[in-house]
Tab-separated table of C-alpha atoms and ligand atoms in Angstrom:
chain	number	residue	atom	x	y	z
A	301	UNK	CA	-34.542	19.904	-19.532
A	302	UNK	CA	-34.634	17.242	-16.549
A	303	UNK	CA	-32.617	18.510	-14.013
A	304	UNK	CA	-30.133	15.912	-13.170
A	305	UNK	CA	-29.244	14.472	-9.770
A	306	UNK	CA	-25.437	14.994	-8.499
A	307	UNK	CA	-24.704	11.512	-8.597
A	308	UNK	CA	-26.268	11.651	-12.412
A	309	UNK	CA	-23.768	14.934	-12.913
A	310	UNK	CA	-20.568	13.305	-11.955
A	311	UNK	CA	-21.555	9.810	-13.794
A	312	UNK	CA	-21.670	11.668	-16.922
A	313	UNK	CA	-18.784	13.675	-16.191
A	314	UNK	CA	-16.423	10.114	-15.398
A	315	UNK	CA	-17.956	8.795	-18.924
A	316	UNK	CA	-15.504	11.315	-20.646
A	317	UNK	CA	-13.073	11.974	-18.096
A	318	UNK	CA	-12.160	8.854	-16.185
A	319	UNK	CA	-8.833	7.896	-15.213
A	320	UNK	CA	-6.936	4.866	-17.299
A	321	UNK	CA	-6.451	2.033	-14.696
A	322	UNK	CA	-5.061	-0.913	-14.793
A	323	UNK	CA	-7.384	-2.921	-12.984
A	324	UNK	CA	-10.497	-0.713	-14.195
A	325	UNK	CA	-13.340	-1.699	-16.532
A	326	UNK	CA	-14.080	1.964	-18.553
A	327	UNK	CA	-17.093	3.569	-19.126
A	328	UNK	CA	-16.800	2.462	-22.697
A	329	UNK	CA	-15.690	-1.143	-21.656
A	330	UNK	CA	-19.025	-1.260	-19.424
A	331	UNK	CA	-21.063	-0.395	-22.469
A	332	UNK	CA	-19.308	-3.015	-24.056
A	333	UNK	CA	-20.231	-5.821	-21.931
A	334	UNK	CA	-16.740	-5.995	-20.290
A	335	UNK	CA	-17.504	-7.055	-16.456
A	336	UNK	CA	-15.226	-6.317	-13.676
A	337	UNK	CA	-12.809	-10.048	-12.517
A	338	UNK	CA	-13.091	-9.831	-8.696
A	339	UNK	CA	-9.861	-10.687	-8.637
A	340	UNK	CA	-7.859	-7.509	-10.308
A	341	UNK	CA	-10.401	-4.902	-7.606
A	342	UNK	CA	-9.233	-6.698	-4.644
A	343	UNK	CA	-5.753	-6.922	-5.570
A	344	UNK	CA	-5.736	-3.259	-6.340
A	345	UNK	CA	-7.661	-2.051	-3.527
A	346	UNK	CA	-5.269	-4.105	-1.146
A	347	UNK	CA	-2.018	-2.773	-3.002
A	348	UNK	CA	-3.629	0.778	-3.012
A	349	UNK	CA	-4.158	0.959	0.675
A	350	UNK	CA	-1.771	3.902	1.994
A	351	UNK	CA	0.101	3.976	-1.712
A	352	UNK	CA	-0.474	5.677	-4.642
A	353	UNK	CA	-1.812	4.959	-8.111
A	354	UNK	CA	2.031	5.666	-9.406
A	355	UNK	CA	3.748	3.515	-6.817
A	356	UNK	CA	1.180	0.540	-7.274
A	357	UNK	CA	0.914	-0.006	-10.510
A	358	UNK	CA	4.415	-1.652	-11.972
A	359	UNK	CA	4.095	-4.248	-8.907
A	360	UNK	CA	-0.203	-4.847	-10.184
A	361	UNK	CA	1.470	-5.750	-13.784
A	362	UNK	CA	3.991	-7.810	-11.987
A	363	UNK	CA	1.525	-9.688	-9.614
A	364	UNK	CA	-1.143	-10.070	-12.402
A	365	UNK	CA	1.362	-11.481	-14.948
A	366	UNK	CA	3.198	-14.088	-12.304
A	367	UNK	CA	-0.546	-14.904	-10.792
A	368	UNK	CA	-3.434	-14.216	-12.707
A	369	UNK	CA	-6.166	-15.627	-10.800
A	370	UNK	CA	-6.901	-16.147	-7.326
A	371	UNK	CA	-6.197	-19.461	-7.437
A	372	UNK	CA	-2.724	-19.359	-8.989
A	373	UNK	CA	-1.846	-16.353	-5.936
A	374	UNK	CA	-3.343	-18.863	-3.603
A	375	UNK	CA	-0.926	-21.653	-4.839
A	376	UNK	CA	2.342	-19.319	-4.875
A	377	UNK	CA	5.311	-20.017	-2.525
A	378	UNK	CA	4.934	-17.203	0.392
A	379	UNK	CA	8.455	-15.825	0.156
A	380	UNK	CA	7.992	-15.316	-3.689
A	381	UNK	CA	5.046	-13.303	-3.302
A	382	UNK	CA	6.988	-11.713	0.050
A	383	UNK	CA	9.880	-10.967	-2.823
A	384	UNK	CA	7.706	-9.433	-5.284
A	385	UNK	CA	6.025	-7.527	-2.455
A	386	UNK	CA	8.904	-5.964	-1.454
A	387	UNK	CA	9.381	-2.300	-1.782
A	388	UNK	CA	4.943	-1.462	-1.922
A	389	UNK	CA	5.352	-1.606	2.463
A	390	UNK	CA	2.927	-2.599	4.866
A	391	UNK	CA	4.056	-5.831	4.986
A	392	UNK	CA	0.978	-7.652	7.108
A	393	UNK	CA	-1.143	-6.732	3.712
A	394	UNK	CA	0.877	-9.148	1.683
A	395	UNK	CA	0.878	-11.916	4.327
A	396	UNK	CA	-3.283	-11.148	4.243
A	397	UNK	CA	-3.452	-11.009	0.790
A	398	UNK	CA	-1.935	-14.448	0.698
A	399	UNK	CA	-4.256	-15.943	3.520
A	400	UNK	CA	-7.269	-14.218	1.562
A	401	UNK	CA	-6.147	-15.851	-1.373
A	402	UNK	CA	-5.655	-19.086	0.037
A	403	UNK	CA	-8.973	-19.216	1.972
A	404	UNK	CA	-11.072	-18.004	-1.282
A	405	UNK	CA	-9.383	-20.455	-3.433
A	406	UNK	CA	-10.104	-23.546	-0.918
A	407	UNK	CA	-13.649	-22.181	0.842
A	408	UNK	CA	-14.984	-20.331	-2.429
A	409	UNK	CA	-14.115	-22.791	-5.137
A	410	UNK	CA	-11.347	-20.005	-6.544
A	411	UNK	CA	-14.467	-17.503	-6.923
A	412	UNK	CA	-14.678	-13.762	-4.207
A	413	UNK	CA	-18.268	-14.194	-2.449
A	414	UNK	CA	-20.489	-11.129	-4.310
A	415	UNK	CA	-21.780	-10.007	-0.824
A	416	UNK	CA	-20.459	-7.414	1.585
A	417	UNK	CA	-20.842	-9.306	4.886
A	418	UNK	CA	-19.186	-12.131	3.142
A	419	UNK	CA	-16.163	-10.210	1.549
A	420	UNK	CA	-16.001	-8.861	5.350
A	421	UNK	CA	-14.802	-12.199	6.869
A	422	UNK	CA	-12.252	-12.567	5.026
A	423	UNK	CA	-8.159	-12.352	6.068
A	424	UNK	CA	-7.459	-8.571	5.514
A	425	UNK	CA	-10.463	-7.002	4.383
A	426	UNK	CA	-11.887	-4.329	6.345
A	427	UNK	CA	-14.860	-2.539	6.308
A	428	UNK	CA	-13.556	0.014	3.482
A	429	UNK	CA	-12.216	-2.662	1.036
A	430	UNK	CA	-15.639	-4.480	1.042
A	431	UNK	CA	-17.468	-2.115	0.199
A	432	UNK	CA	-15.434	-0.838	-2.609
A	433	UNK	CA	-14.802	-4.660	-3.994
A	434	UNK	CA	-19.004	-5.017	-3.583
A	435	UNK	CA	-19.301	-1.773	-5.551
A	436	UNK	CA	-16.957	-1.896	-8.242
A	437	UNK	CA	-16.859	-5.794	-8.887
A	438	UNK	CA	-20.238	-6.318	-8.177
A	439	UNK	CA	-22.416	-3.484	-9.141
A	440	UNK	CA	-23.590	-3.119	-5.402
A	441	UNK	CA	-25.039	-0.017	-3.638
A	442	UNK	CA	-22.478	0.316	-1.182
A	443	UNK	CA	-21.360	3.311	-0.002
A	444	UNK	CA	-17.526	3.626	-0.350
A	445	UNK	CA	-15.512	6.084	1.447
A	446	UNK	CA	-11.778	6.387	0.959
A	447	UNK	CA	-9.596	9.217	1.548
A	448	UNK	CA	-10.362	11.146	-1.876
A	449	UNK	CA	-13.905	10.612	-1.083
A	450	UNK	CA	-13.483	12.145	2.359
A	451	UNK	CA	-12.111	15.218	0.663
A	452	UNK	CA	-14.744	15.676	-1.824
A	453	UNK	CA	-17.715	14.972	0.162
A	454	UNK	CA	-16.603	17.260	3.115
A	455	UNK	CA	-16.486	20.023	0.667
A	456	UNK	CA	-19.652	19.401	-1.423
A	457	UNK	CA	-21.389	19.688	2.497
A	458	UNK	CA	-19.308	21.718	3.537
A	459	UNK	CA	-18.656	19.613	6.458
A	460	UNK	CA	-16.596	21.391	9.080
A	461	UNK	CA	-16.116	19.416	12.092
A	462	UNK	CA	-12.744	17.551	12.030
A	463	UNK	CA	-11.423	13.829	10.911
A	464	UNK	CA	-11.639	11.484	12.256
A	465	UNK	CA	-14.812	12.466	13.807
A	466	UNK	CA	-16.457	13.695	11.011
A	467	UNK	CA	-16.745	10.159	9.256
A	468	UNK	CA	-19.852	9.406	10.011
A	469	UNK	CA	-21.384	12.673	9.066
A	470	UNK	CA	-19.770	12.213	5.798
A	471	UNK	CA	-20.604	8.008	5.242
A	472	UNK	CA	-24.435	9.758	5.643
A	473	UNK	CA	-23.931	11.784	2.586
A	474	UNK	CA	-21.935	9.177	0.623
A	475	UNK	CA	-24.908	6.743	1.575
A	476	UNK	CA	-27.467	9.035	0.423
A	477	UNK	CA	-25.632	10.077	-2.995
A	478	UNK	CA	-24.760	6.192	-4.171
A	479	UNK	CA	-27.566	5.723	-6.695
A	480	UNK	CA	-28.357	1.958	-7.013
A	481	UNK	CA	-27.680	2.481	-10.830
A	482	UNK	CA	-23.154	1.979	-11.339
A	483	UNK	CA	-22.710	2.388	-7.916
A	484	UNK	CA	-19.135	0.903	-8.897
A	485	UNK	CA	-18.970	3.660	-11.296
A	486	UNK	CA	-20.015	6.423	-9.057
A	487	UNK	CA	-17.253	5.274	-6.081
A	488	UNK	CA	-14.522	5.185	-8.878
A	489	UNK	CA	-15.861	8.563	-10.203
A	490	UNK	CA	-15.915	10.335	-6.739
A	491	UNK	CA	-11.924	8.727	-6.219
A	492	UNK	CA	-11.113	10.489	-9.778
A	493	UNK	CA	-12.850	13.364	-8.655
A	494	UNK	CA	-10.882	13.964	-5.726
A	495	UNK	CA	-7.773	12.778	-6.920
A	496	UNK	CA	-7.736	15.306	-10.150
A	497	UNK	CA	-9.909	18.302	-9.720
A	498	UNK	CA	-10.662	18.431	-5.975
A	499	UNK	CA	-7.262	17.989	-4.978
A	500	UNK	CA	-5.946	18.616	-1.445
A	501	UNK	CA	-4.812	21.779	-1.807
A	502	UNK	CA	-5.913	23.883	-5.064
A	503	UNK	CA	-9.350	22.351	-6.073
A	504	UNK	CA	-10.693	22.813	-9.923
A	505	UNK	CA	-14.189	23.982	-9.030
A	506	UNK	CA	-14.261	25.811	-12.519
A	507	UNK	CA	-14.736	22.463	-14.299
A	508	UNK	CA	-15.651	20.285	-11.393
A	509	UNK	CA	-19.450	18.605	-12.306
A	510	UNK	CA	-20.397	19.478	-8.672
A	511	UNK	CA	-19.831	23.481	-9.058
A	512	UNK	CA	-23.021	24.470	-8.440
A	513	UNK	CA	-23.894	22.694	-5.578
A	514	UNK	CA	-20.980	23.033	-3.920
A	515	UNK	CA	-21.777	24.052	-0.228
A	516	UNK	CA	-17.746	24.626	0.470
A	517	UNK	CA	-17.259	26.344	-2.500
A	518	UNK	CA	-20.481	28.525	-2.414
A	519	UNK	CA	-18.376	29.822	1.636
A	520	UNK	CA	-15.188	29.874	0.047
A	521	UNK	CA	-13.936	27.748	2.414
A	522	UNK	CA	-13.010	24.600	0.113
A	523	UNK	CA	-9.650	24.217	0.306
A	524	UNK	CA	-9.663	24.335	3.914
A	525	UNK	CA	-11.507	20.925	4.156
A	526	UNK	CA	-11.411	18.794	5.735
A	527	UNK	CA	-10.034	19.617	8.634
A	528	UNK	CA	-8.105	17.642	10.600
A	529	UNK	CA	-7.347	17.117	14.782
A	530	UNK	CA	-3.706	17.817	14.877
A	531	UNK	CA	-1.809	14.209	14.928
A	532	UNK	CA	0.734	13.663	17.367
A	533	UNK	CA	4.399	13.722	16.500
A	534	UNK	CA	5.625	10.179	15.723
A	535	UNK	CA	8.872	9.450	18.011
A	536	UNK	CA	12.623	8.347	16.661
A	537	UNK	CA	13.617	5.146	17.304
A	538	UNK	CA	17.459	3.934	16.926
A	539	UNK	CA	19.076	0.216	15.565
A	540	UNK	CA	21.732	-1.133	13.728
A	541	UNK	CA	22.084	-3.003	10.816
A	542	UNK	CA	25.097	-5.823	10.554
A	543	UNK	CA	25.961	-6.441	7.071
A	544	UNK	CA	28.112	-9.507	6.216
A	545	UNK	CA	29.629	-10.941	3.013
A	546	UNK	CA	31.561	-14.481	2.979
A	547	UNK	CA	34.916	-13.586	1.341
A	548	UNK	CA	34.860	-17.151	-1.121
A	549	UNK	CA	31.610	-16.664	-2.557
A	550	UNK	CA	30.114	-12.528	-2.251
A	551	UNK	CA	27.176	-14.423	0.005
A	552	UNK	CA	25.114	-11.688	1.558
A	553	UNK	CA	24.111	-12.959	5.499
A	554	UNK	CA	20.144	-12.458	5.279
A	555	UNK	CA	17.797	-13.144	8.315
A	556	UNK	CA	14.141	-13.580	7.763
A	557	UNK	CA	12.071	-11.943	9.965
A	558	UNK	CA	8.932	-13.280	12.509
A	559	UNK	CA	6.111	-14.129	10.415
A	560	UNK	CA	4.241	-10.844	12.726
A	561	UNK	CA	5.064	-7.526	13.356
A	562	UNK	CA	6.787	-4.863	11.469
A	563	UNK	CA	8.137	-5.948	8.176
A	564	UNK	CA	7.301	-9.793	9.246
A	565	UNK	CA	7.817	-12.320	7.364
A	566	UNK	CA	10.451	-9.896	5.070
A	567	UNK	CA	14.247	-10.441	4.294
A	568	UNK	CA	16.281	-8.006	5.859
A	569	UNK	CA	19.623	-7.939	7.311
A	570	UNK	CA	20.491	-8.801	11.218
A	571	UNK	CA	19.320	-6.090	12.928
A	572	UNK	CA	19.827	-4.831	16.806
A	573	UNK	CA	16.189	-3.732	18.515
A	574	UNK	CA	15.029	-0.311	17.367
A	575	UNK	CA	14.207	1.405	20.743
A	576	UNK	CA	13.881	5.652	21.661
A	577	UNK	CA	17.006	4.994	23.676
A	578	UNK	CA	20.181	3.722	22.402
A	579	UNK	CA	19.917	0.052	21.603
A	580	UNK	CA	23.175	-2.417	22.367
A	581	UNK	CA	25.348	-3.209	19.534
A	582	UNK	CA	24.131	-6.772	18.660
A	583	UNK	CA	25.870	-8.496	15.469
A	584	UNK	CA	25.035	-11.691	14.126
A	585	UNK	CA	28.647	-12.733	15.200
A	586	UNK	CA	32.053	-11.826	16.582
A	587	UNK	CA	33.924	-9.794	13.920
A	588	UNK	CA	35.474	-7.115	12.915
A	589	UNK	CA	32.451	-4.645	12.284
A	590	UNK	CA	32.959	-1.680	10.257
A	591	UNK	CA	30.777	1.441	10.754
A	592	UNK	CA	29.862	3.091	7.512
A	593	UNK	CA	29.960	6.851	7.068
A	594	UNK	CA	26.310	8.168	7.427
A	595	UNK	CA	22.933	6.714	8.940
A	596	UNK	CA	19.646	5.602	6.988
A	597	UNK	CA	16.413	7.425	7.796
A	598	UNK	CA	13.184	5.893	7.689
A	599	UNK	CA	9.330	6.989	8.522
A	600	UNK	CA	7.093	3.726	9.570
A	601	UNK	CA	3.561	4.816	10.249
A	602	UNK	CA	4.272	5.175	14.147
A	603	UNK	CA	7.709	6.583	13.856
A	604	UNK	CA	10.989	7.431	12.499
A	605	UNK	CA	14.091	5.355	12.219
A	606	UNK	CA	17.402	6.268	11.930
A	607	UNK	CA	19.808	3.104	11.257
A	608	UNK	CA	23.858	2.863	11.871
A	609	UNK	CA	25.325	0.309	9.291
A	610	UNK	CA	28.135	-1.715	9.725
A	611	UNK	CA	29.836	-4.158	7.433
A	612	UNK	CA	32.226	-6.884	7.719
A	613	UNK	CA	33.812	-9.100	5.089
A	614	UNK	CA	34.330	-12.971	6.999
A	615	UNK	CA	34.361	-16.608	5.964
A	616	UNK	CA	32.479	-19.279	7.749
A	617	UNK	CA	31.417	-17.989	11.295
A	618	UNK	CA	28.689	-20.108	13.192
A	619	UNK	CA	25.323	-18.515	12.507
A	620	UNK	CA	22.012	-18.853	14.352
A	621	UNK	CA	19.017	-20.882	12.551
A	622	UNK	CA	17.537	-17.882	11.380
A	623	UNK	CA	20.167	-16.921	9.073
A	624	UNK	CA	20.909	-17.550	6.029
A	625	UNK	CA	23.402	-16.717	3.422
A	626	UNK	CA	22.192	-16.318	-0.066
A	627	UNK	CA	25.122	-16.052	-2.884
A	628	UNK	CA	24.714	-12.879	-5.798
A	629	UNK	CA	22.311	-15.190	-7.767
A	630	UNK	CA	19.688	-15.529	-5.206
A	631	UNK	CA	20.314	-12.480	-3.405
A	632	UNK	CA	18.207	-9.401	-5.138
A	633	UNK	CA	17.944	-6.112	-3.283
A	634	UNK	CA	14.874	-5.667	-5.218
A	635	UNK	CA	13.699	-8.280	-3.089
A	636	UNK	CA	14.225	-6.829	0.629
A	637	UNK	CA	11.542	-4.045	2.228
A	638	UNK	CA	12.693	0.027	1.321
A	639	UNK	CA	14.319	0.382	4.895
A	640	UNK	CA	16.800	-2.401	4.171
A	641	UNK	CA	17.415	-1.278	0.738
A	642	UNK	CA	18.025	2.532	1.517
A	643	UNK	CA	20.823	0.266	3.651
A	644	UNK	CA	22.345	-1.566	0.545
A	645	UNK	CA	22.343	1.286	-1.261
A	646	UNK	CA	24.459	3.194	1.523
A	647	UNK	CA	26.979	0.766	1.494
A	648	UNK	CA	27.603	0.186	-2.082
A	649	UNK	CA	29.785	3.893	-1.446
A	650	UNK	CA	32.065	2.330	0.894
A	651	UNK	CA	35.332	1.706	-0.166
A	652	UNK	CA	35.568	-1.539	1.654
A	653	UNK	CA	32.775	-3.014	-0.928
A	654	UNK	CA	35.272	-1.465	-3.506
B	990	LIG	FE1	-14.318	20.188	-4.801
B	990	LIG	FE2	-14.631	22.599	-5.883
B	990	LIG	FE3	-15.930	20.492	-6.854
B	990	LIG	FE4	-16.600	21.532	-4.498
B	990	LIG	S1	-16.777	22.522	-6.486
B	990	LIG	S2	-16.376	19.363	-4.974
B	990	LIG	S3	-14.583	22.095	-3.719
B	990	LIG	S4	-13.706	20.819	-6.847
């Protein structure tokens, strides 16, 4: 019997065992003649970055069923797609995803360029998210390395020295395994790999296709890969959040943030600067502010927040341009970022909502 290659081994082990996607063309699909649309990888590669399959996958229904090409995202009002957004984080992907969009649909006639150099230059796509759009919508040999992939390949080398130094070593290896036959097959096989037998901390090596060449396995030192320099602990930062309803009407008093920066572009309610020391109390207006029992926590990549609310009920105070009050049938709390929702769902227990 030939003896197969290990990129062979795992191909025929995602032809029965591969993961149900949304946005993915099957094994069985492939054989079909289905081809991958461009459009559904990128969007799913952007909304996957930092989130999981779980969390992404209600707002990939949503986005493909309001916008279901390129063209139609590129032509969308920004604050609907901010809306829709809202809740997935990392904010500055959505406002990319929109410029990406726009500059496909009017540079690229509507159609995503089928070259990695050219999928590079555009708004929001790094080095990672090329080469997993070239591979999987395009059927091209490049080598794609996310964190599942890390996982996996460090412990099929056993590769010992820690991320994030270690990434080259282990691109090497990815290069060399990506057979120029389904690379977009193999890169989705090696994410299913690692995200349901060679999981982080108990991997499957009983049924994994890679058993036998498993240079981690073979030193029993698997589950200890990859290793990792130790990070350094994220500081606390402290705010407030002013919360204001106009008595004739139940208008909520929204402020929409600058276009950059954390949560940019995003409703949210007035806010005070979040700082390590204690920040001045800083309300949209003179009232009679109400602090609400308990605080809202909150982990950004950098740090952690911890939010005092207060509330006030008023009628027509002046406001500053960037306010805005939006009555119950505009205002949605499924349409501001988590942080200021874990905030509307705090006060909804205080009694003077009630
Ligand atoms: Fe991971 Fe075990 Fe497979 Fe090695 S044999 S790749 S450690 S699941």
């Amino acid at each position: 019997m030939r003896d197969l290659s290990l990129s062979e081994k795992l191909l025929d082990w995602y032809d029965l065992h591969a993961r149900d996607l949304p946005w993915r063309v099957s094994p069985r699909q492939r054989l079909a003649g289905v081809t991958p649309d461009p459009y559904r990888v990128w969007l799913s590669e952007i909304m996957l970055q930092q989130t999981t399959v779980a969390a992404v996958t209600p707002y990939f229904h949503d986005f493909t069923r309001r916008w279901p090409t390129v063209s139609h995202l590129a032509n969308a009002k920004d604050s609907d797609v901010m809306a829709a957004w809202a809740g997935l984080g990392y904010y500055a992907r959505a406002r990319n995803l929109l410029k990406c969009a726009r500059v496909v649909y009017s540079e690229h006639g509507g159609k995503f360029p089928a070259s990695h150099e050219q999928l590079l230059s555009l708004p929001g796509i790094g080095p990672y998210t090329s080469a997993a759009i070239s591979a999987i919508a395009f059927d091209l040999p490049s080598p794609v390395m996310d964190g599942n992939i890390e996982r996996v390949t460090s412990r099929l080398f056993a590769v010992e020295a820690p991320l994030p130094k270690s990434k080259p070593i282990l691109f090497a290896h990815v290069a060399d395994l990506t057979p120029t036959e389904r690379p977009g097959d193999f890169a989705q096989a090696m994410m299913d790999l690692g995200a349901t037998i060679c999981t982080p901390r108990s991997p499957a090596c009983g049924i994994c296709p890679f058993q036998e060449h498993c240079e981690g396995r073979r030193q029993g030192i698997a589950d200890s890969l990859p290793r990792k320099l130790p990070k350094k602990p994220k500081p606390t930062r402290n705010g407030s959040l002013y919360i204001a309803r106009r008595n004739r009407d139940g208008a909520w008093l929204l402020q929409r943030r600058p276009p950059s920066g954390l949560l940019g572009n995003m409703l949210g309610w007035p806010s005070s600067e979040w700082s390590e020391t204690t920040p001045a109390m800083r309300p949209p207006f003179a009232g009679d502010w109400h602090r609400v029992e308990g605080e809202v926590r909150h982990t950004f990549t950098h740090f952690h927040l911890r939010l005092e609310i207060f509330i006030t009920r008023t009628d027509t105070p002046d406001l500053l341009d960037d306010l805005e009050w939006y009555p119950p049938p505009r205002f949605s709390p499924s349409h501001l970022p988590t942080v200021m929702r874990k905030a509307f769902d705090l006060i909804r227990g205080d009694e003077m909502w009630n």
